[in-house]
XYZ file of C-alpha atoms in Angstrom:
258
model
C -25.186 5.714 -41.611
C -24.905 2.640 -39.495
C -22.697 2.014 -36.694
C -19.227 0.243 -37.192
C -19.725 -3.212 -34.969
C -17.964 -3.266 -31.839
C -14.360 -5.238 -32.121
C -13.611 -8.499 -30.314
C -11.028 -8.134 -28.125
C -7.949 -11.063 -28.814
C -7.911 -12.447 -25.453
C -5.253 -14.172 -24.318
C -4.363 -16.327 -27.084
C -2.126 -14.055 -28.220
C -0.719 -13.466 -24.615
C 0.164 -17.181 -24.909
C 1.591 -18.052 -28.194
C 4.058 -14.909 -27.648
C 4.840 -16.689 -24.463
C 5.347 -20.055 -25.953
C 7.420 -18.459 -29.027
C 9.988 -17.025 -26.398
C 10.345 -20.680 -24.570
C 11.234 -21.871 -27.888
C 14.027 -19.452 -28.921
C 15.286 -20.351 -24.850
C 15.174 -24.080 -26.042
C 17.161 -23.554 -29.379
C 19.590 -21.077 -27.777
C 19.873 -23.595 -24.698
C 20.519 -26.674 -27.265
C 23.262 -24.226 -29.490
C 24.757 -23.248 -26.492
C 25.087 -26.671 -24.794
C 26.116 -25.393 -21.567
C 23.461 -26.296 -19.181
C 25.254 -24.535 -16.066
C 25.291 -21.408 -18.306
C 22.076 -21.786 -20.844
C 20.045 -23.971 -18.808
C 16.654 -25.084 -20.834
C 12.950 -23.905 -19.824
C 13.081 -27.662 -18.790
C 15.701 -27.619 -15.886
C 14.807 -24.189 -14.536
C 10.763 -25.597 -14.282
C 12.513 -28.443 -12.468
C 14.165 -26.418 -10.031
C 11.076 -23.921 -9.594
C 8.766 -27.120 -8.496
C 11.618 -28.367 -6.399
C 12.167 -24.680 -4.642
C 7.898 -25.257 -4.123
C 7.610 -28.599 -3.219
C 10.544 -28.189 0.020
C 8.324 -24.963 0.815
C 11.497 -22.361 0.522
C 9.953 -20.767 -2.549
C 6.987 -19.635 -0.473
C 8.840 -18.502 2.569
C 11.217 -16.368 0.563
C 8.954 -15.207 -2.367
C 6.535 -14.466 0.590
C 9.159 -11.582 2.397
C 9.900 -10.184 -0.883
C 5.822 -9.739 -1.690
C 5.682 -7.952 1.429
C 8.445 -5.606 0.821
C 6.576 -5.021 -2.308
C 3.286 -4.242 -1.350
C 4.620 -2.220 1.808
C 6.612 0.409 -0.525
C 3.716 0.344 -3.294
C 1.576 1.348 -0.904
C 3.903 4.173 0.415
C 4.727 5.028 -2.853
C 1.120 5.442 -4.073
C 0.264 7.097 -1.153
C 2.250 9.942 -0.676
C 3.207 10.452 -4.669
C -0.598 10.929 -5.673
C -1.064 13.602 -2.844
C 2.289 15.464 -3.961
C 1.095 14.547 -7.522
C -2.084 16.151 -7.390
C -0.911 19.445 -4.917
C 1.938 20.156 -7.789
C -0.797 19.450 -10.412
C -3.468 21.650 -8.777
C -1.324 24.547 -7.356
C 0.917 26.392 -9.939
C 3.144 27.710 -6.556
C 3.750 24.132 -5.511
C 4.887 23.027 -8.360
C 7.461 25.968 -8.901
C 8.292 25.046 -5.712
C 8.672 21.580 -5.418
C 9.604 20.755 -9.190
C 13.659 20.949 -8.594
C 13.547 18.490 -5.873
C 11.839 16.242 -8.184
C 14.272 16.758 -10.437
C 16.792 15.710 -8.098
C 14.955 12.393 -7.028
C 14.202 11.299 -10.152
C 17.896 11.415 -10.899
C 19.544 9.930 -7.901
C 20.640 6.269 -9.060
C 18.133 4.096 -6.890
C 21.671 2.325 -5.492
C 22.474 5.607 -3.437
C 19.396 5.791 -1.793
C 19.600 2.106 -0.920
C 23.047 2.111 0.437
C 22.363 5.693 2.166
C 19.285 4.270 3.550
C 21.214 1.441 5.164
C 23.479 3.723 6.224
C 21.409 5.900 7.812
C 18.746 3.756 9.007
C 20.409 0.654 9.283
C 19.832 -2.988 8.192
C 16.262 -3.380 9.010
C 12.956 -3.696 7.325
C 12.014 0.096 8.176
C 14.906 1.264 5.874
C 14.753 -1.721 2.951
C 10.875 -0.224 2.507
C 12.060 3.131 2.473
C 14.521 2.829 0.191
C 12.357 1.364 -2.413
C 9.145 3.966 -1.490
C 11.885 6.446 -2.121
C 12.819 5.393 -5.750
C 9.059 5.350 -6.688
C 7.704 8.294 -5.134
C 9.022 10.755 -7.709
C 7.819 8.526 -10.534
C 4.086 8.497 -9.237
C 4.369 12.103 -8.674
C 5.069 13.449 -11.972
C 2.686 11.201 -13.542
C -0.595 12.084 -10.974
C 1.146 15.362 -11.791
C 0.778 15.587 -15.515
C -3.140 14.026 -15.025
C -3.994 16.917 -12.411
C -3.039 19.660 -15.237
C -4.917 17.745 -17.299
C -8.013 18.281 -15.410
C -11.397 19.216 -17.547
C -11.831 23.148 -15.977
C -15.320 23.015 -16.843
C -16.377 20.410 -14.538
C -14.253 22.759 -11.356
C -16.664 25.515 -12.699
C -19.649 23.214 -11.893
C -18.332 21.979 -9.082
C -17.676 25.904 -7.858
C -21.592 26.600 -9.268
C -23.021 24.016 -6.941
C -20.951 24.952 -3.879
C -19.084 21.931 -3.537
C -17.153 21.021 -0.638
C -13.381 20.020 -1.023
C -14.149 16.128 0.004
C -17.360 16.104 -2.439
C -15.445 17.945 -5.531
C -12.325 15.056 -4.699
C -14.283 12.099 -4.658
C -17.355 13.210 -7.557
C -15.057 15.363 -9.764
C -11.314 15.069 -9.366
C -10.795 11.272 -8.656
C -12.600 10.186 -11.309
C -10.864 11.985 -13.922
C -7.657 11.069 -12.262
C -8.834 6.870 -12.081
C -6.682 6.400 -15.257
C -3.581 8.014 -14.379
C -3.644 6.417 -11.090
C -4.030 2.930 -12.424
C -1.526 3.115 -15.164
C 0.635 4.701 -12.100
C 0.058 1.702 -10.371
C 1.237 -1.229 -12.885
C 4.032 0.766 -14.144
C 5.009 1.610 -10.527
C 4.573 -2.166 -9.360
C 7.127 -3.497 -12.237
C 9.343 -1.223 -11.296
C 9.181 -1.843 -7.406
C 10.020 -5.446 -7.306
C 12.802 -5.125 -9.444
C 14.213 -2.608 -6.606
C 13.209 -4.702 -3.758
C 15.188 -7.165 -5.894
C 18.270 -4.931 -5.058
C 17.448 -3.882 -1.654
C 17.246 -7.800 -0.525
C 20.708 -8.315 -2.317
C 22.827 -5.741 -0.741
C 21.535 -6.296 2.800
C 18.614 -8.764 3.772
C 18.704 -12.258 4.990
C 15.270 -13.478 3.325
C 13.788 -12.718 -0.287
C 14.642 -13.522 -3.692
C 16.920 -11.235 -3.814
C 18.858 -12.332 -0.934
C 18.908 -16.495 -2.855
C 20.098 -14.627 -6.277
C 22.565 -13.388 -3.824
C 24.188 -16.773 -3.013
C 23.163 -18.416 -5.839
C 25.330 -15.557 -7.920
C 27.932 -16.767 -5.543
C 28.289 -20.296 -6.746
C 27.170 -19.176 -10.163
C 24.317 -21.329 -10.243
C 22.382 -19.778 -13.097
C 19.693 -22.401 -13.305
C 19.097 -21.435 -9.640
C 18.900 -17.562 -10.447
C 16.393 -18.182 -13.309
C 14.027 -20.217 -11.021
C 13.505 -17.740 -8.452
C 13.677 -14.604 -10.803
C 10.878 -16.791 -12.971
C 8.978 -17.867 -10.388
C 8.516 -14.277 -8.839
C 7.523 -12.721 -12.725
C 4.594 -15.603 -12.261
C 3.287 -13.940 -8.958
C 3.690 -10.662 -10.232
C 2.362 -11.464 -13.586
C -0.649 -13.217 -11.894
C -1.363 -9.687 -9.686
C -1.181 -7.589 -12.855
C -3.664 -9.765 -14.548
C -5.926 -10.319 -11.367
C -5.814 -6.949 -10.319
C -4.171 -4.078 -11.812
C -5.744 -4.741 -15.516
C -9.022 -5.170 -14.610
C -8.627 -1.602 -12.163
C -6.955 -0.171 -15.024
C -10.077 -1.278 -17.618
C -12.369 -0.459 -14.947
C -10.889 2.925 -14.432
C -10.563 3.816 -18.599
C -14.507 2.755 -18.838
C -15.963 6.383 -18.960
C -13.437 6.956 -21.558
C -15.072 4.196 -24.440
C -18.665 4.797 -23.264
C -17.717 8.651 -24.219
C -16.566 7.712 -27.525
């Protein structure tokens, strides 16, 4: 019995032509609606994108908002794989800890912003922590479920060979948790921006959010497309830089098993 040959993987062509299907639904819906300060086309919006880059404003404010973003994924990550991995390792921590993260994972993500403003005040220390706070309980109950999914038999090995809690993390538990940490990771970093989004809108004076701010003032939609567009670029262009090939990386052991 001979072995099925291995599949090509599409690439990105697909990626592409799904890309260049969508700009031309926005150009027939644009021309239908005729309306450019409501429907704008692809065309406009690109214009005001390389304007935004050429004065040097897209970079200054698209700049802050990256920051915010890789500030409160880092947080986030941080402290939601540790509680993550405690709940998922101790059955008492979890029956102790699991109606709080109830609770957080069903507090709208605009209280915590306006009660970290409140509380903290309008500074950079509480915009961070707002968004950290919104993402922690979604990174813990996923590291969660992938700590009780665990493979016992390689803790019994690990207990046979008398290994120390910093050898059995690094050679037994992290790499059965690599997958579950990276698909933590990209769903957590879609979801971050989009609050930072929020945080820079209801009290920042830099970011994207803060320009869809005034822009929604004057109701400039062509203006609220270019920087919301021009943002999905830069986080697009992590995701495929960075978090897919960590995420491939990390799912490796899984097709060499197979």
């Amino acid at each position: 019995m001979t072995d099925a040959p291995p599949q090509k993987r599409p690439g990105l062509v697909p990626g592409v032509l799904s890309v260049l299907l969508l700009l031309a639904l926005w150009t027939a819906v644009a021309a239908l609606a005729g309306d450019p300060r409501t429907m704008p086309s692809p065309l406009a919006v690109a214009g005001r994108v390389a304007t935004l880059a050429a004065s040097g404003e897209l970079w200054l404010h698209a700049g802050a908002t990256l920051g915010r973003v890789l500030a409160s994924f880092a947080i986030a990550m941080a402290v939601g794989t540790a509680l993550g991995l405690w709940m998922g390792r101790s059955r008492a921590a979890d029956h102790w800890l699991n109606p709080s993260l109830v609770i957080a994972l069903n507090v709208p993500a605009l209280v915590v912003i306006v009660l970290a403003y409140v509380w903290i005040g309008l500074n950079e220390v509480a915009a961070v922590a707002a968004v950290a706070l919104n993402k922690i309980p979604v990174t813990t109950v996923m590291l969660r479920e992938g700590a009780r999914a665990l493979r016992p038999d390689l803790d019994d090995m690990a207990a046979a060979f008398r290994m120390g809690w910093r050898a059995r993390l690094r050679h037994v538990v992290l790499p059965q948790l690599a997958p579950h940490i990276a698909a933590a990771a990209r769903a957590g970093l879609s979801l971050i921006w989009k609050i930072v989004l929020v945080v820079e809108f209801l009290g920042r004076s830099n970011g994207v959010g803060f320009k869809i701010h005034l822009l929604f003032s004057s109701f400039d939609v062509a203006g609220v497309l270019a920087w919301a567009l021009a943002f999905v670029a830069v986080m697009l262009l992590i995701d495929l830089a960075l978090l897919r090939p960590c995420e491939a990386r990390a799912n490796r052991w899984r097709r060499d098993e197979a």
